[in-house]
Amino acid sequence: MPKTALITGITGQDGSYLAELLLEKGYIVHGIKRRSSLFNTDRIDHLYQDPHDPNPRLKLHYGDLTDSMNLTRIIQETQPDEIYNLGAMSHVKVSFDSPEYVGNVDGLGTLRILEAVRLLGMEKKTRIYQASTSELYGGMPENKNARGFYDETCPFYPRSPYGVAKIYGFWITKNYREAYNMFACNGILFNHESPRRGETFVTRKITRAVSKIALGLQDKFYLGNLDAQRDWGHAKDYVRMMWMILQADQAEDWVIATGITTTVRDFVKMAFAEVGIELEFKGIGVDEKAFIKACNDPSYQLEIGKEVLSVDPSYFRPTEVDLLLGDPTKAKEKLNWVPEYDLAALVKDMMRSDLKLMKKDQFLKEGGYKIMNYFE
């Protein structure tokens, strides 16, 4: 009998990659998505089989982490061997604008899943993965380990409503593991990106803007704190670790990270370098700007000295986390997890995808003008 998995947030970046991985491993996959008047399944559309198949290996259910009755019903109907709780309002900046909603979804939503499994008497059958976050640490330097990293033993100090809500999810998962002997684990994920990253997240905002600028579709773009440093990995590596966590002999909490940190500014430089463009940064703080220094790829030639990036203070967070650097030693030593992508490969993957996407948009726009001119 194949295993059955239930994924909340299946239409997101992580959910789509995880669904792919589990289907490849022969799982039957159920996913929960919120009801919307717009289609929001782009990331998983390629996984659909014949919609008339009476026994599909991928099935979606309408649901919401704020609705305990709905979650309980879905868990009862699907009888999952594994639950991956990836659903969340995960934008840190937006969490300051919607703190109550974030607490309800990211915090209490975790409790609703755990309690549903307990009430249904599925503690022995169902293993649970809770998507935790590096935002728990808050970037507090005094809380790092002796090597200067954040690991599973470091104290938490969240500095956003998102981090605070996720710290409740972390501790309630740990509590249910200890109180009810559940196989419930936290994966403390540091930043992980991909071509499927949401367009409002900084890495995807960068690769989209750089692609548009290189193609002449946009003049410049704006970012917040260019000095902020993050530990960026590829989402494909991280969802593989999620699966490994639930295959372990013992339920534990794990840091998922690369152990390498990069500034937002350097990520911008790497993205432009993918189209052969060198930048020169001038100014300090909110006055910092980036200009075209050289264009080394004949396919992407822009005016030397052209301003392409400025800092916008409105993108700063009320409490900024300047540096997040994870220590994946435990994952590597106990589960033999080895990332397949480094940062350069991640940036290349994202830029290749967004260039293709923007070229398609460019073609459609130019084709549309030609059609309009033809009829005129």
CSV table of C-alpha atoms in Angstrom, one decimal:
chain,number,residue,atom,x,y,z
A,1,MET,CA,0.0,0.0,0.0
A,2,PRO,CA,1.4,3.4,-0.9
A,3,LYS,CA,1.7,6.0,1.8
A,4,THR,CA,-0.8,8.9,2.0
A,5,ALA,CA,0.3,12.5,2.7
A,6,LEU,CA,-1.7,15.6,3.4
A,7,ILE,CA,-0.1,19.0,2.6
A,8,THR,CA,-1.4,22.3,3.8
A,9,GLY,CA,-0.3,25.2,1.6
A,10,ILE,CA,0.2,22.8,-1.3
A,11,THR,CA,-0.2,25.7,-3.9
A,12,GLY,CA,2.8,27.5,-2.4
A,13,GLN,CA,6.5,27.2,-3.3
A,14,ASP,CA,7.3,24.5,-0.8
A,15,GLY,CA,4.0,22.7,-1.2
A,16,SER,CA,4.4,22.3,-4.9
A,17,TYR,CA,8.0,21.0,-4.7
A,18,LEU,CA,7.0,18.6,-1.9
A,19,ALA,CA,4.0,17.3,-3.8
A,20,GLU,CA,6.3,16.6,-6.8
A,21,LEU,CA,8.8,14.7,-4.5
A,22,LEU,CA,6.1,12.6,-2.8
A,23,LEU,CA,4.4,11.7,-6.0
A,24,GLU,CA,7.8,10.6,-7.4
A,25,LYS,CA,8.1,8.4,-4.3
A,26,GLY,CA,4.8,6.7,-5.0
A,27,TYR,CA,2.7,8.6,-2.4
A,28,ILE,CA,-1.0,9.4,-2.7
A,29,VAL,CA,-1.0,13.2,-2.0
A,30,HIS,CA,-3.9,15.3,-0.7
A,31,GLY,CA,-3.6,19.0,-0.6
A,32,ILE,CA,-5.5,21.8,1.2
A,33,LYS,CA,-6.1,25.1,-0.6
A,34,ARG,CA,-8.1,28.1,0.3
A,35,ARG,CA,-11.2,28.8,-1.8
A,36,SER,CA,-10.7,31.8,-4.1
A,37,SER,CA,-12.5,33.3,-7.0
A,38,LEU,CA,-9.2,33.3,-8.9
A,39,PHE,CA,-7.2,30.3,-10.0
A,40,ASN,CA,-4.2,29.9,-7.8
A,41,THR,CA,-2.9,26.5,-8.6
A,42,ASP,CA,-0.2,27.5,-11.2
A,43,ARG,CA,2.6,25.8,-9.3
A,44,ILE,CA,0.9,22.4,-9.2
A,45,ASP,CA,-1.1,22.4,-12.5
A,46,HIS,CA,1.5,20.2,-14.1
A,47,LEU,CA,1.0,17.5,-11.5
A,48,TYR,CA,-2.7,17.0,-12.4
A,49,GLN,CA,-3.6,13.7,-14.1
A,50,ASP,CA,-6.9,12.8,-15.8
A,51,PRO,CA,-9.6,14.7,-13.8
A,52,HIS,CA,-12.0,11.8,-14.4
A,53,ASP,CA,-9.6,9.3,-12.9
A,54,PRO,CA,-11.6,7.6,-10.0
A,55,ASN,CA,-8.4,7.0,-8.1
A,56,PRO,CA,-6.2,10.1,-8.6
A,57,ARG,CA,-2.8,10.2,-6.8
A,58,LEU,CA,-3.2,14.0,-6.3
A,59,LYS,CA,-6.4,15.4,-4.8
A,60,LEU,CA,-7.2,18.9,-3.6
A,61,HIS,CA,-9.5,19.9,-0.8
A,62,TYR,CA,-10.9,23.3,0.0
A,63,GLY,CA,-9.9,24.2,3.5
A,64,ASP,CA,-8.5,26.9,5.8
A,65,LEU,CA,-6.2,26.7,8.9
A,66,THR,CA,-8.7,28.9,10.7
A,67,ASP,CA,-11.4,26.3,10.4
A,68,SER,CA,-10.9,23.5,12.9
A,69,MET,CA,-14.1,21.5,11.9
A,70,ASN,CA,-13.0,21.6,8.2
A,71,LEU,CA,-9.5,20.4,9.1
A,72,THR,CA,-10.7,17.6,11.3
A,73,ARG,CA,-13.1,16.4,8.5
A,74,ILE,CA,-10.3,16.4,5.9
A,75,ILE,CA,-7.9,14.5,8.2
A,76,GLN,CA,-10.5,12.0,9.0
A,77,GLU,CA,-11.4,11.4,5.3
A,78,THR,CA,-7.9,11.2,4.0
A,79,GLN,CA,-6.4,9.2,6.9
A,80,PRO,CA,-2.8,10.5,6.2
A,81,ASP,CA,0.3,8.7,7.2
A,82,GLU,CA,2.1,12.0,7.1
A,83,ILE,CA,0.9,15.6,7.5
A,84,TYR,CA,3.1,18.5,6.3
A,85,ASN,CA,1.8,21.8,7.7
A,86,LEU,CA,3.2,24.3,5.2
A,87,GLY,CA,0.3,26.7,5.1
A,88,ALA,CA,0.9,30.1,6.6
A,89,MET,CA,0.9,33.8,6.1
A,90,SER,CA,4.6,33.9,5.6
A,91,HIS,CA,5.4,37.5,4.6
A,92,VAL,CA,7.3,39.0,7.5
A,93,LYS,CA,6.7,42.7,6.5
A,94,VAL,CA,3.0,42.1,5.9
A,95,SER,CA,2.7,40.4,9.3
A,96,PHE,CA,3.1,43.8,11.0
A,97,ASP,CA,-0.1,44.9,9.1
A,98,SER,CA,-2.1,41.8,9.9
A,99,PRO,CA,-0.9,40.5,13.3
A,100,GLU,CA,-4.2,39.0,14.4
A,101,TYR,CA,-4.7,37.1,11.2
A,102,VAL,CA,-1.1,35.8,11.3
A,103,GLY,CA,-1.5,34.6,14.9
A,104,ASN,CA,-4.7,32.8,14.0
A,105,VAL,CA,-3.3,31.1,10.9
A,106,ASP,CA,0.4,30.5,11.7
A,107,GLY,CA,-0.1,29.9,15.5
A,108,LEU,CA,-3.5,28.5,16.2
A,109,GLY,CA,-3.6,26.8,12.8
A,110,THR,CA,-0.9,24.4,14.0
A,111,LEU,CA,-2.8,23.6,17.1
A,112,ARG,CA,-5.9,22.8,15.1
A,113,ILE,CA,-4.1,20.2,13.1
A,114,LEU,CA,-2.4,18.6,16.2
A,115,GLU,CA,-5.7,18.5,18.1
A,116,ALA,CA,-7.6,17.0,15.2
A,117,VAL,CA,-5.0,14.2,15.0
A,118,ARG,CA,-5.4,13.6,18.7
A,119,LEU,CA,-9.2,13.7,18.8
A,120,LEU,CA,-9.4,11.3,15.9
A,121,GLY,CA,-7.1,8.9,17.7
A,122,MET,CA,-4.5,9.0,15.0
A,123,GLU,CA,-1.4,9.7,17.2
A,124,LYS,CA,0.2,6.4,16.4
A,125,LYS,CA,-0.6,6.4,12.7
A,126,THR,CA,0.1,10.0,11.6
A,127,ARG,CA,3.5,11.7,11.6
A,128,ILE,CA,3.4,15.5,11.5
A,129,TYR,CA,5.9,18.0,10.1
A,130,GLN,CA,5.5,21.6,11.2
A,131,ALA,CA,7.2,24.3,9.1
A,132,SER,CA,9.0,26.5,11.5
A,133,THR,CA,11.2,29.4,10.6
A,134,SER,CA,14.6,31.1,11.3
A,135,GLU,CA,12.6,34.2,12.2
A,136,LEU,CA,12.3,32.5,15.7
A,137,TYR,CA,15.8,33.6,16.5
A,138,GLY,CA,15.3,37.2,15.6
A,139,GLY,CA,19.0,37.6,14.6
A,140,MET,CA,20.0,38.3,18.2
A,141,PRO,CA,23.9,37.9,18.2
A,142,GLU,CA,24.0,36.9,21.9
A,143,ASN,CA,21.9,33.9,21.2
A,144,LYS,CA,24.2,32.2,18.6
A,145,ASN,CA,26.1,29.1,19.4
A,146,ALA,CA,29.9,29.0,19.9
A,147,ARG,CA,30.5,28.8,16.2
A,148,GLY,CA,28.5,31.9,15.5
A,149,PHE,CA,25.4,30.1,14.0
A,150,TYR,CA,21.9,29.4,15.1
A,151,ASP,CA,21.2,25.7,15.8
A,152,GLU,CA,18.5,23.6,17.6
A,153,THR,CA,19.8,24.6,21.0
A,154,CYS,CA,19.9,28.4,20.6
A,155,PRO,CA,17.3,30.6,22.4
A,156,PHE,CA,14.5,32.3,20.5
A,157,TYR,CA,13.8,36.0,20.3
A,158,PRO,CA,11.2,36.6,17.4
A,159,ARG,CA,11.0,40.2,16.2
A,160,SER,CA,7.9,40.2,14.1
A,161,PRO,CA,4.2,39.1,14.5
A,162,TYR,CA,5.1,36.3,12.0
A,163,GLY,CA,8.0,35.1,14.2
A,164,VAL,CA,5.9,35.3,17.4
A,165,ALA,CA,3.0,33.3,15.8
A,166,LYS,CA,5.5,30.7,14.5
A,167,ILE,CA,7.1,30.4,18.0
A,168,TYR,CA,3.6,29.3,19.3
A,169,GLY,CA,3.5,26.7,16.5
A,170,PHE,CA,6.9,25.5,17.4
A,171,TRP,CA,6.2,25.0,21.1
A,172,ILE,CA,2.7,23.6,20.7
A,173,THR,CA,4.2,21.0,18.3
A,174,LYS,CA,6.9,20.1,20.9
A,175,ASN,CA,4.3,20.0,23.6
A,176,TYR,CA,2.0,17.6,21.8
A,177,ARG,CA,5.0,15.4,21.0
A,178,GLU,CA,5.8,15.2,24.7
A,179,ALA,CA,2.3,15.1,26.1
A,180,TYR,CA,0.7,12.6,23.7
A,181,ASN,CA,3.8,10.8,22.3
A,182,MET,CA,3.1,12.1,18.8
A,183,PHE,CA,5.6,11.9,16.0
A,184,ALA,CA,5.5,15.6,15.6
A,185,CYS,CA,8.6,17.5,14.4
A,186,ASN,CA,9.6,21.1,13.7
A,187,GLY,CA,11.8,22.0,10.8
A,188,ILE,CA,13.4,25.4,11.5
A,189,LEU,CA,13.8,26.5,7.9
A,190,PHE,CA,16.1,29.3,7.0
A,191,ASN,CA,15.4,31.3,3.8
A,192,HIS,CA,14.8,29.1,0.9
A,193,GLU,CA,14.0,30.4,-2.6
A,194,SER,CA,13.3,29.1,-6.1
A,195,PRO,CA,11.7,30.2,-9.4
A,196,ARG,CA,8.3,29.5,-7.7
A,197,ARG,CA,8.9,32.0,-4.9
A,198,GLY,CA,6.1,34.5,-4.5
A,199,GLU,CA,6.7,37.8,-6.4
A,200,THR,CA,6.6,40.0,-3.3
A,201,PHE,CA,9.5,38.2,-1.6
A,202,VAL,CA,12.8,40.0,-1.9
A,203,THR,CA,14.8,37.4,-3.9
A,204,ARG,CA,12.0,36.9,-6.5
A,205,LYS,CA,11.4,40.7,-6.6
A,206,ILE,CA,15.1,41.0,-7.5
A,207,THR,CA,15.2,38.4,-10.2
A,208,ARG,CA,12.0,39.6,-11.8
A,209,ALA,CA,13.2,43.2,-11.8
A,210,VAL,CA,16.7,42.4,-13.1
A,211,SER,CA,15.1,40.3,-16.0
A,212,LYS,CA,12.8,43.2,-16.9
A,213,ILE,CA,15.6,45.7,-16.8
A,214,ALA,CA,17.9,43.6,-18.9
A,215,LEU,CA,15.1,43.2,-21.5
A,216,GLY,CA,14.3,46.9,-21.5
A,217,LEU,CA,10.9,46.4,-19.9
A,218,GLN,CA,11.7,48.3,-16.8
A,219,ASP,CA,14.0,51.2,-15.8
A,220,LYS,CA,14.7,50.6,-12.1
A,221,PHE,CA,13.4,49.0,-8.9
A,222,TYR,CA,13.4,49.7,-5.2
A,223,LEU,CA,14.5,47.6,-2.2
A,224,GLY,CA,14.7,48.1,1.6
A,225,ASN,CA,17.7,47.2,3.7
A,226,LEU,CA,20.6,46.2,1.4
A,227,ASP,CA,22.8,45.3,4.3
A,228,ALA,CA,20.4,42.6,5.6
A,229,GLN,CA,22.1,39.2,5.5
A,230,ARG,CA,20.3,35.9,4.9
A,231,ASP,CA,21.2,32.2,4.7
A,232,TRP,CA,19.6,31.4,1.3
A,233,GLY,CA,19.1,27.8,0.0
A,234,HIS,CA,17.0,26.2,-2.7
A,235,ALA,CA,13.5,25.1,-1.8
A,236,LYS,CA,14.0,21.7,-3.6
A,237,ASP,CA,16.8,20.9,-1.1
A,238,TYR,CA,14.6,22.0,1.8
A,239,VAL,CA,11.5,20.0,1.0
A,240,ARG,CA,13.7,16.9,0.6
A,241,MET,CA,14.8,17.4,4.1
A,242,MET,CA,11.2,17.8,5.3
A,243,TRP,CA,10.5,14.3,4.0
A,244,MET,CA,13.7,12.9,5.6
A,245,ILE,CA,12.6,14.3,9.0
A,246,LEU,CA,9.4,12.3,8.9
A,247,GLN,CA,11.4,9.1,7.9
A,248,ALA,CA,13.7,9.4,10.9
A,249,ASP,CA,13.6,6.8,13.7
A,250,GLN,CA,12.8,9.5,16.3
A,251,ALA,CA,10.7,12.7,16.4
A,252,GLU,CA,13.0,15.7,16.8
A,253,ASP,CA,13.4,19.3,15.8
A,254,TRP,CA,15.8,20.2,13.0
A,255,VAL,CA,17.5,23.3,11.5
A,256,ILE,CA,17.5,23.4,7.7
A,257,ALA,CA,20.0,25.8,6.4
A,258,THR,CA,23.1,26.2,4.2
A,259,GLY,CA,25.4,27.8,6.8
A,260,ILE,CA,26.4,30.5,4.4
A,261,THR,CA,25.2,34.1,4.6
A,262,THR,CA,24.9,36.7,1.8
A,263,THR,CA,23.7,40.3,1.8
A,264,VAL,CA,20.7,41.5,-0.2
A,265,ARG,CA,23.2,43.8,-2.1
A,266,ASP,CA,25.3,40.8,-3.1
A,267,PHE,CA,22.2,38.9,-4.2
A,268,VAL,CA,21.4,41.8,-6.5
A,269,LYS,CA,25.0,41.8,-7.9
A,270,MET,CA,24.7,38.0,-8.6
A,271,ALA,CA,21.4,38.4,-10.4
A,272,PHE,CA,22.7,41.1,-12.7
A,273,ALA,CA,25.9,39.1,-13.3
A,274,GLU,CA,23.7,36.3,-14.8
A,275,VAL,CA,23.0,38.7,-17.7
A,276,GLY,CA,26.6,40.0,-17.9
A,277,ILE,CA,25.9,43.3,-16.1
A,278,GLU,CA,28.3,44.8,-13.5
A,279,LEU,CA,27.0,47.3,-11.0
A,280,GLU,CA,28.5,50.2,-9.1
A,281,PHE,CA,26.9,51.1,-5.8
A,282,LYS,CA,27.1,54.7,-4.5
A,283,GLY,CA,25.8,56.4,-1.4
A,284,ILE,CA,25.1,55.1,2.1
A,285,GLY,CA,21.9,53.9,3.8
A,286,VAL,CA,18.7,55.3,2.4
A,287,ASP,CA,20.7,57.3,-0.2
A,288,GLU,CA,22.4,54.2,-1.7
A,289,LYS,CA,21.8,53.6,-5.4
A,290,ALA,CA,23.1,51.1,-8.0
A,291,PHE,CA,24.3,52.1,-11.5
A,292,ILE,CA,25.3,50.1,-14.6
A,293,LYS,CA,29.1,49.9,-14.7
A,294,ALA,CA,29.6,47.4,-17.6
A,295,CYS,CA,27.6,45.2,-19.9
A,296,ASN,CA,29.6,42.1,-20.9
A,297,ASP,CA,26.8,40.1,-22.7
A,298,PRO,CA,26.0,41.4,-26.2
A,299,SER,CA,22.4,40.2,-25.7
A,300,TYR,CA,21.9,42.6,-22.8
A,301,GLN,CA,23.3,46.1,-23.4
A,302,LEU,CA,22.2,49.0,-21.3
A,303,GLU,CA,23.3,52.6,-20.9
A,304,ILE,CA,26.5,52.8,-18.8
A,305,GLY,CA,25.8,54.9,-15.7
A,306,LYS,CA,22.1,54.2,-15.8
A,307,GLU,CA,20.5,54.1,-12.3
A,308,VAL,CA,18.7,50.7,-11.8
A,309,LEU,CA,18.2,50.5,-8.0
A,310,SER,CA,17.3,52.8,-5.2
A,311,VAL,CA,16.5,52.3,-1.5
A,312,ASP,CA,13.0,52.9,-0.4
A,313,PRO,CA,12.7,53.3,3.5
A,314,SER,CA,9.0,52.2,3.3
A,315,TYR,CA,10.3,48.6,2.8
A,316,PHE,CA,12.1,48.7,6.1
A,317,ARG,CA,10.6,46.6,8.9
A,318,PRO,CA,9.7,48.2,12.3
A,319,THR,CA,12.1,45.8,13.9
A,320,GLU,CA,14.8,44.6,11.5
A,321,VAL,CA,16.6,41.3,11.6
A,322,ASP,CA,19.9,42.0,10.0
A,323,LEU,CA,21.6,38.6,10.1
A,324,LEU,CA,20.3,35.0,10.0
A,325,LEU,CA,22.8,32.2,9.7
A,326,GLY,CA,21.8,28.6,10.4
A,327,ASP,CA,23.9,25.6,11.5
A,328,PRO,CA,22.7,22.4,9.6
A,329,THR,CA,25.3,20.1,11.3
A,330,LYS,CA,22.7,17.9,13.0
A,331,ALA,CA,20.8,17.4,9.7
A,332,LYS,CA,24.0,16.5,7.8
A,333,GLU,CA,25.4,14.2,10.5
A,334,LYS,CA,22.2,12.4,11.6
A,335,LEU,CA,20.2,12.3,8.4
A,336,ASN,CA,23.0,12.7,5.8
A,337,TRP,CA,21.3,15.6,4.2
A,338,VAL,CA,23.5,17.3,1.6
A,339,PRO,CA,22.1,20.3,-0.4
A,340,GLU,CA,22.4,19.9,-4.2
A,341,TYR,CA,22.2,23.7,-4.9
A,342,ASP,CA,24.6,26.4,-3.8
A,343,LEU,CA,23.6,30.1,-3.9
A,344,ALA,CA,25.1,30.6,-7.4
A,345,ALA,CA,23.1,27.7,-8.7
A,346,LEU,CA,20.0,29.1,-7.0
A,347,VAL,CA,20.4,32.5,-8.6
A,348,LYS,CA,21.1,31.0,-12.0
A,349,ASP,CA,17.9,28.9,-11.7
A,350,MET,CA,15.8,31.8,-10.7
A,351,MET,CA,17.2,34.2,-13.4
A,352,ARG,CA,16.9,31.6,-16.1
A,353,SER,CA,13.2,31.1,-15.2
A,354,ASP,CA,12.4,34.8,-14.9
A,355,LEU,CA,14.2,35.7,-18.1
A,356,LYS,CA,12.1,33.1,-19.9
A,357,LEU,CA,8.9,34.4,-18.3
A,358,MET,CA,9.7,38.1,-19.1
A,359,LYS,CA,10.7,37.2,-22.7
A,360,LYS,CA,7.3,35.5,-23.1
A,361,ASP,CA,5.6,38.6,-21.7
A,362,GLN,CA,7.6,40.8,-24.1
A,363,PHE,CA,6.7,38.6,-27.0
A,364,LEU,CA,3.0,38.7,-26.1
A,365,LYS,CA,3.0,42.5,-25.7
A,366,GLU,CA,4.8,43.0,-29.0
A,367,GLY,CA,2.6,40.5,-30.7
A,368,GLY,CA,-0.5,42.3,-29.3
A,369,TYR,CA,0.7,45.6,-30.7
A,370,LYS,CA,1.2,44.1,-34.1
A,371,ILE,CA,-2.2,42.6,-34.1
A,372,MET,CA,-3.8,45.9,-33.1
A,373,ASN,CA,-1.8,47.8,-35.8
A,374,TYR,CA,-2.9,45.2,-38.4
A,375,PHE,CA,-6.6,45.8,-37.7
A,376,GLU,CA,-6.1,49.6,-37.5
